[in-house]
Coordinates of C-alpha atoms in Angstrom, one line a residue:
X280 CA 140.3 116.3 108.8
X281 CA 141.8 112.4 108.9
X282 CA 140.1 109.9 107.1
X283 CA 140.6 106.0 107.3
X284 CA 143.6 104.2 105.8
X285 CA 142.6 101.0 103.6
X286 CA 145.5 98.7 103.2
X287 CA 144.8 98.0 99.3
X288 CA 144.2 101.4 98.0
X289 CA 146.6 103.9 96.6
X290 CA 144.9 106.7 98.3
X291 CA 144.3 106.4 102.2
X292 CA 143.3 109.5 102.8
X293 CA 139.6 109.4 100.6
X294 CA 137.6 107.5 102.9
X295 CA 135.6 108.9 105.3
X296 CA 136.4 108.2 109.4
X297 CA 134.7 105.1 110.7
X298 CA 134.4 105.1 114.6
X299 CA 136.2 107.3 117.0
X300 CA 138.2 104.5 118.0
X301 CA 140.0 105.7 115.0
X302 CA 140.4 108.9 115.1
X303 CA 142.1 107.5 118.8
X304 CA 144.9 104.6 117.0
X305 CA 145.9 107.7 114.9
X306 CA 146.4 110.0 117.8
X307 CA 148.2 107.1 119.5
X308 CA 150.1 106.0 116.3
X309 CA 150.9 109.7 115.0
X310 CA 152.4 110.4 119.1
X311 CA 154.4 107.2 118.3
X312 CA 156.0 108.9 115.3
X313 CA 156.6 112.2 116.6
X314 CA 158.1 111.0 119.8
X315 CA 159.4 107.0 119.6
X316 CA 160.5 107.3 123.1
X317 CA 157.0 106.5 124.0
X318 CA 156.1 103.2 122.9
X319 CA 157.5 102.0 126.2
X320 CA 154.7 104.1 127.6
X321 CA 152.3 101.8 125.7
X322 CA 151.1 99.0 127.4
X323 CA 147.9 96.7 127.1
X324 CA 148.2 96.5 123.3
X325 CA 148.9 94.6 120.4
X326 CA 149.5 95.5 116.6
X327 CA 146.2 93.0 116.6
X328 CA 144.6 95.7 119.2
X329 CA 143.9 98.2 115.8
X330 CA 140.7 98.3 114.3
X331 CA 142.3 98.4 110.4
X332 CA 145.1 96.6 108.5
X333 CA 147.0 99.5 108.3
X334 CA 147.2 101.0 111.7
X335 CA 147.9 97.3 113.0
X336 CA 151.1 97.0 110.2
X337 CA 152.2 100.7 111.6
X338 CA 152.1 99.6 115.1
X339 CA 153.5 96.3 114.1
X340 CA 156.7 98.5 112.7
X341 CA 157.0 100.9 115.5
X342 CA 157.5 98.0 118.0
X343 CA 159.5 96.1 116.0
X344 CA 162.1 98.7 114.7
X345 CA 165.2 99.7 116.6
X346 CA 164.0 103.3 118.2
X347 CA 165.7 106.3 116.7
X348 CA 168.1 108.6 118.2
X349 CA 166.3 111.8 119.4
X350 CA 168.4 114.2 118.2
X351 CA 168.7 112.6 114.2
X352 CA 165.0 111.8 114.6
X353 CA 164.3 115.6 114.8
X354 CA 166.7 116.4 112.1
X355 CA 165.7 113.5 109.0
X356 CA 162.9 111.2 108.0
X357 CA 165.3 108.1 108.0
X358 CA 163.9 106.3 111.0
X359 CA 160.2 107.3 108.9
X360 CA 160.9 105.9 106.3
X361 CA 162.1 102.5 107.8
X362 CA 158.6 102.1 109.5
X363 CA 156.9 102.8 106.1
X364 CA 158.7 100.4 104.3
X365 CA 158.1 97.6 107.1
X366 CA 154.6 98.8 107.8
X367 CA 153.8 98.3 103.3
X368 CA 154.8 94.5 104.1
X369 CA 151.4 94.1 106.0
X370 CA 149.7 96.4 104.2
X371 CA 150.7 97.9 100.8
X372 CA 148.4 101.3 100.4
X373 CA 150.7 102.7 103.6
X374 CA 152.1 106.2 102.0
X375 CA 154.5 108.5 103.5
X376 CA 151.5 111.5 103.3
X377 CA 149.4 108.8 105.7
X378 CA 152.5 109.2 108.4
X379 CA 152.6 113.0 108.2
X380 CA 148.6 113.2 108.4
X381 CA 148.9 110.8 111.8
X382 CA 151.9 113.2 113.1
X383 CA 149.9 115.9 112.6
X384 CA 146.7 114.7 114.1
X385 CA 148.5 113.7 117.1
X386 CA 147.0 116.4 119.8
X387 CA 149.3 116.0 122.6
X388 CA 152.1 113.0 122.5
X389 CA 152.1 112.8 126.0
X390 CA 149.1 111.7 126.0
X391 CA 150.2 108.1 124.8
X392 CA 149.3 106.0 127.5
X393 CA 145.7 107.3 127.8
X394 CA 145.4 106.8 123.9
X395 CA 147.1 103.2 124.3
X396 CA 143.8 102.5 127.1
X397 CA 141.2 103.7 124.3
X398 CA 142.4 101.7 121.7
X399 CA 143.0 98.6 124.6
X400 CA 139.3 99.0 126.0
X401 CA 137.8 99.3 122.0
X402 CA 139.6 96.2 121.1
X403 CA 138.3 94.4 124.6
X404 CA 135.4 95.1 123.4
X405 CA 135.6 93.7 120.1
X406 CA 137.0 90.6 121.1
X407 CA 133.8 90.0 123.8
X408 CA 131.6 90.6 120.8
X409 CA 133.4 87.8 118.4
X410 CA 133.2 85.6 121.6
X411 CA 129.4 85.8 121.9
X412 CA 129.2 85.6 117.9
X413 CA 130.7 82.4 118.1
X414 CA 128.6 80.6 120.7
X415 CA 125.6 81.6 118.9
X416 CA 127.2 80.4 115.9
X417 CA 128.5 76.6 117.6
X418 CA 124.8 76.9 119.0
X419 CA 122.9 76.7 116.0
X420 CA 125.0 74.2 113.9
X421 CA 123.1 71.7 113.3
X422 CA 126.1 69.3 112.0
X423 CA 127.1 68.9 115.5
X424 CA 127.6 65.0 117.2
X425 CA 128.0 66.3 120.6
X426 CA 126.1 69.9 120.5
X427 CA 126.5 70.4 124.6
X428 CA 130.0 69.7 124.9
X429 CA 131.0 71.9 122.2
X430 CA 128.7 75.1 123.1
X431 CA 130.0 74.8 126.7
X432 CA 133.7 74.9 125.9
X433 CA 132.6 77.9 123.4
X434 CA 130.6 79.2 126.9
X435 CA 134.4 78.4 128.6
X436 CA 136.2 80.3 125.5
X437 CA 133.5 83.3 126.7
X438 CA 133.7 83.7 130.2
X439 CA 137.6 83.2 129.6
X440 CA 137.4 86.4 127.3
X441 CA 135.3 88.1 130.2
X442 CA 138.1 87.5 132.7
X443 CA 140.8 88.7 130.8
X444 CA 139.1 92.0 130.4
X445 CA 138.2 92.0 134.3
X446 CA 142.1 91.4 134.9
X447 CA 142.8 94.7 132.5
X448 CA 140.0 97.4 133.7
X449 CA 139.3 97.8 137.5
X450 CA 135.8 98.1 139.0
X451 CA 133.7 100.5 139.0
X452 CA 130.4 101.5 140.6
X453 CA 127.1 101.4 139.1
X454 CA 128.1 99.5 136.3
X455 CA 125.2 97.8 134.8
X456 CA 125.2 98.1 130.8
X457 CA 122.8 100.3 129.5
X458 CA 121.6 98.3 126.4
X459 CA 118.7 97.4 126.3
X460 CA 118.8 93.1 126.2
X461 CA 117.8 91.9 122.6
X462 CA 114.1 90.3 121.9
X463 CA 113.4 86.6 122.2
X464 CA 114.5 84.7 119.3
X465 CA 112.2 83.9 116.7
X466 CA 112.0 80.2 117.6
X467 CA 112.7 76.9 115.1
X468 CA 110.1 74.6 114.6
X469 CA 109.5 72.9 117.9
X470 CA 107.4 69.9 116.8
X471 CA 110.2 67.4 118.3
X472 CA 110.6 69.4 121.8
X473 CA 106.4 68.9 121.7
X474 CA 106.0 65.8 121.0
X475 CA 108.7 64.7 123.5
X476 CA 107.4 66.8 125.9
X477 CA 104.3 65.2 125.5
X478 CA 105.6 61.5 126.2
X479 CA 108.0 62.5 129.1
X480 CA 104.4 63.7 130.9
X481 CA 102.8 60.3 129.9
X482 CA 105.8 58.2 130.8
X483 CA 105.7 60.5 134.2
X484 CA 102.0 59.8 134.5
X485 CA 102.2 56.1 133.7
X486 CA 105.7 56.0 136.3
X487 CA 105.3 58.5 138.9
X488 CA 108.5 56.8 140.9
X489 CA 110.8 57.8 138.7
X490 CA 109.9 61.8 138.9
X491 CA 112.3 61.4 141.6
X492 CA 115.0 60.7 139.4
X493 CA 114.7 63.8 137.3
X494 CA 114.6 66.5 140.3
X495 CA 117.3 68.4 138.1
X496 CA 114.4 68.8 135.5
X497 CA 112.1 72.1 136.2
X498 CA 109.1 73.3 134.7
X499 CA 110.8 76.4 133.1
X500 CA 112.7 73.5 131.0
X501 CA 109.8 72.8 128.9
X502 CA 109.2 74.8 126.1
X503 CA 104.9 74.6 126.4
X504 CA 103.0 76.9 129.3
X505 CA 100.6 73.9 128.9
X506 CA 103.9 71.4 129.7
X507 CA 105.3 73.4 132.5
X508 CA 102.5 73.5 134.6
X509 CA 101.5 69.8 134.1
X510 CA 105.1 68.7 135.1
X511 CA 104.7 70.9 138.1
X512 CA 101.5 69.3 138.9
X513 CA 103.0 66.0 138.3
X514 CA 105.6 66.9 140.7
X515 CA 104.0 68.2 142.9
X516 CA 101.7 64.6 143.3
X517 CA 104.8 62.9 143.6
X518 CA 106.1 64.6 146.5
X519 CA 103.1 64.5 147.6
X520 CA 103.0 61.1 148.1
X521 CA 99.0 61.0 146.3
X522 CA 98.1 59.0 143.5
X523 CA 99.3 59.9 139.9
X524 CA 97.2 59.4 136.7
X525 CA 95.8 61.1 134.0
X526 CA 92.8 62.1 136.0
X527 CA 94.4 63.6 139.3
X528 CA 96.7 65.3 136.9
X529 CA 93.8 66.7 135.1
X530 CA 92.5 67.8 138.8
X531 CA 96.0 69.3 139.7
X532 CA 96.1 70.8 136.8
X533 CA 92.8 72.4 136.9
X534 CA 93.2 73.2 140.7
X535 CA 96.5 75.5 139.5
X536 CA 95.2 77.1 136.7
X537 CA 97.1 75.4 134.3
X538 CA 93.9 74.7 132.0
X539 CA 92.9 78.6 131.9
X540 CA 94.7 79.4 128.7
X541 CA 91.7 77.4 127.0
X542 CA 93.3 73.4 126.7
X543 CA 91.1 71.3 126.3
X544 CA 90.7 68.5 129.1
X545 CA 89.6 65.6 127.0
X546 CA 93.1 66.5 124.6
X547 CA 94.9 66.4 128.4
X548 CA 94.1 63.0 129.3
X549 CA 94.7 61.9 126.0
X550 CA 98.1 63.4 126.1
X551 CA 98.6 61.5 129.5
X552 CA 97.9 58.2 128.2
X553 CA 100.4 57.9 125.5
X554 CA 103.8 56.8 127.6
X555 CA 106.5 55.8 125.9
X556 CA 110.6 55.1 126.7
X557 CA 111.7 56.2 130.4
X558 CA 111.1 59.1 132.1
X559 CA 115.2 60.0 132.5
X560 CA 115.3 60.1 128.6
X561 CA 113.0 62.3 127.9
X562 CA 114.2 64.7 130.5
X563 CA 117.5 64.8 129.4
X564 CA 116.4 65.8 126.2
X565 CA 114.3 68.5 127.9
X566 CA 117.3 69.8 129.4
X567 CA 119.5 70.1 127.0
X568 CA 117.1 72.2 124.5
X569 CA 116.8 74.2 127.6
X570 CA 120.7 74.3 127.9
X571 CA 120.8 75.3 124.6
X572 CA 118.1 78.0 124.4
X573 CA 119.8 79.5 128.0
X574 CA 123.0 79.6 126.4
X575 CA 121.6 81.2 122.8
X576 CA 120.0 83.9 125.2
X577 CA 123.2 84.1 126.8
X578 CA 125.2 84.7 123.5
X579 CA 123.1 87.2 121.8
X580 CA 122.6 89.4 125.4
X581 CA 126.2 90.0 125.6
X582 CA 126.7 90.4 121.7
X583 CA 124.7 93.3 122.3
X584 CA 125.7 94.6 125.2
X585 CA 129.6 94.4 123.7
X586 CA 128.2 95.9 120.2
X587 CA 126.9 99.2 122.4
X588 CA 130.2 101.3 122.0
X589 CA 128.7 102.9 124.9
X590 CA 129.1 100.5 127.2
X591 CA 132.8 100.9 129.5
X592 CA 135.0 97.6 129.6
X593 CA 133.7 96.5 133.5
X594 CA 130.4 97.5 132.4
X595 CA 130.7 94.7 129.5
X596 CA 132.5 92.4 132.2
X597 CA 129.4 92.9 134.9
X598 CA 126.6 92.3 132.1
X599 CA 128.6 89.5 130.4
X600 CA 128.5 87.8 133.9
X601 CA 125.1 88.1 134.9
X602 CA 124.1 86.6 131.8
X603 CA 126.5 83.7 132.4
X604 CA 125.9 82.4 135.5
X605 CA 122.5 81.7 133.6
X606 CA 124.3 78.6 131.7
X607 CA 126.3 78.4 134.8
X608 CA 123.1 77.5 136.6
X609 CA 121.5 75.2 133.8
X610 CA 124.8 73.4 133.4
X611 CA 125.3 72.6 136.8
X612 CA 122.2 70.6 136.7
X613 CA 123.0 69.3 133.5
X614 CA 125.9 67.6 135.5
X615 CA 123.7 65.9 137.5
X616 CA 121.3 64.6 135.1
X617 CA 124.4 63.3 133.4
X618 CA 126.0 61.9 136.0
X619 CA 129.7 64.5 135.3
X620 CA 131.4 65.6 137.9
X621 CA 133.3 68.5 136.7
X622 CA 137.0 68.9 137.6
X623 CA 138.3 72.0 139.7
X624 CA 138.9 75.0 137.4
X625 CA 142.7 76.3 137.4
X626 CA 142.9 80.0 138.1
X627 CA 144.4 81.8 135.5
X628 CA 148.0 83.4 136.7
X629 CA 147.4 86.9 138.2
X630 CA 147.3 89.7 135.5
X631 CA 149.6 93.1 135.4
X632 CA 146.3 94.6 136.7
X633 CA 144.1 93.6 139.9
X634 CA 140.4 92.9 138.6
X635 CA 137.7 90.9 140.2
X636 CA 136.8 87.4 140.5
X637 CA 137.4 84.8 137.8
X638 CA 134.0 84.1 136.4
X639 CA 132.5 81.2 138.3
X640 CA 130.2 80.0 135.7
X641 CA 132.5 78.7 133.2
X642 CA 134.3 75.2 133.9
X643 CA 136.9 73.0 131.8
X644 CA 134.1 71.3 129.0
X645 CA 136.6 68.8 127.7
X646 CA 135.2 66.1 130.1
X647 CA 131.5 67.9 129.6
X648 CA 129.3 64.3 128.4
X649 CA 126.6 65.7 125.5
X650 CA 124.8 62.7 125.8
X651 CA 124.3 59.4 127.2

């Protein structure tokens, strides 16, 4: 039965098997052994495409190495022992009994390129999920100066990783991925979001002309029920050319239903009356907690739909873009709040493999403006 190489210990062969990717990088890497000749079957991989140290210093070696001649190959260990030796550079725990085990777990040689895809599609898979680790990461740093700019270049750095995975692995039909999308998360203290929620209503209230100057803002920005449906209301006045205060609010309000969940109307008006700064300000700030929070959802959907080893490359490429075009969405009106207007995207150079679409959603976020 194989077992797992570690590159520090003397004996590789008393650890038990992680995941079946392994099991597949020795098939691949014991084929590659047996029959040389084959690594220019391999394509789609990297010695950096292995799940361990030691397989990725093997494949390193094999690559690397002047291939054998057949007929001397079948008759000595010399070529062997030339991959050992480079291969304990990278990882030192390599032993020639490690080599024999792989040759002889090696089911069918000719099966190399199909071995080659597994090991390709497993480490696809692993790089999506470092991809969305990282923007959740950049997204809840605090030490940041310009927290938008950086978590939409990390959103670029994503959808980039998406693409090159669409360019590798055609589509398929009914692709959706099957895992289940992770629970809300549990959310920070939001005393700042409420209490500048609460003055972008009153500034609204006390300047109803400048509602029109925050049309990118939307009630699903704020992070209150209570919030949402008195900007709506406020709004909705607004367009509706009637008169705005903290009374007709009150009556919009109460006419929509926003005062059901038990708020208190006398705590309402109060809120109303308390404007402060400019309308624009406070929206902006709206926004980008909302940019934020669409783009932690974002990160920790596809970090679990790429941590399901269920889940087939295009399905990870058709859930990973769904959940971007959310940010793409968000951002888009973040550029008009912010007055950017985004260069045109270059199209990465074909790939060896036809795959969909680019991913529409990310765009170059070196120009992106955090604030104003």
């Amino acid at each position: 039965m194989p077992h797992a190489p570690e590159p520090d210990e003397d004996d590789l062969d008393a650890i038990a098997p992680p995941q079946p990717v392994f099991h597949v990088e020795q098939a691949l890497l014991g084929a590659l052994l047996l029959e040389p000749h084959r690594l220019s079957d391999v394509t789609g991989i990297a010695a950096d495409s292995f799940s361990t140290a030691a397989h990725a210093a093997l494949f390193a070696a094999i690559s690397t190495l002047p291939p054998p001649d057949p007929t001397e190959h079948a008759e000595n260990t010399k070529w062997l022992d030339q991959v050992l030796a480079s291969g304990r550079g990278q990882a030192r725990g390599l032993t020639a009994s490690y080599l024999h085990t792989l040759v002889q777990v090696c089911p069918w040689p000719r099966h190399t390129p199909a071995y080659a895809r597994m090991v390709e599609a497993e480490h696809a898979r692993r790089c999506l999920q470092r991809a969305a680790e990282r923007l959740v990461q950049t997204i809840h740093d605090a030490s940041l100066p310009h927290p938008v700019q950086t978590v939409l270049a990390e959103a670029d750095a994503l959808a980039a990783v998406v693409d090159d995975i669409a360019s590798r692995f055609p589509p398929r039909a009914g692709v959706l991925p099957r895992t289940p999308a992770p629970p809300p998360a549990i959310a920070p203290d939001q005393t700042e979001a409420v209490e500048e929620e609460q003055l972008l209503l009153a500034t609204a209230t006390a300047h109803p002309a400048d509602i029109d100057s925050v049309r990118w803002l939307l009630p699903d920005d704020l992070t209150l029920p209570l919030h949402a449906g008195l900007w709506q209301c406020l709004t909705t006045l607004a367009r509706r050319g009637e008169p705005v205060d903290p009374v007709t609010v009150l009556w919009e309000a109460q006419q929509r239903g926003v005062l059901d969940d038990g708020s208190n109307p006398g705590e309402v008006l109060r809120l109303l009356a308390e404007p402060a700064g400019s309308v624009e300000h406070w929206g902006e700030r709206a926004l980008q907690r909302s940019l934020l929070a669409t783009a932690d959802h974002t990160g920790r959907r596809i970090e679990a739909y790429a941590g399901d080893p269920a889940n087939t490359p295009f399905q990870l490429v058709v859930g990973a873009r769904r959940s971007l075009a959310d940010i793409g969405a968000v951002r888009t009106r973040w550029q008009h709040a912010t007055g950017m207007v985004p260069p045109e995207r270059r199209r990465p150079a074909p790939g060896a493999r036809a795959g969909p679409p680019t991913t529409t959603a990310a765009h170059t976020a070196g120009t992106a403006r955090a604030t104003r």
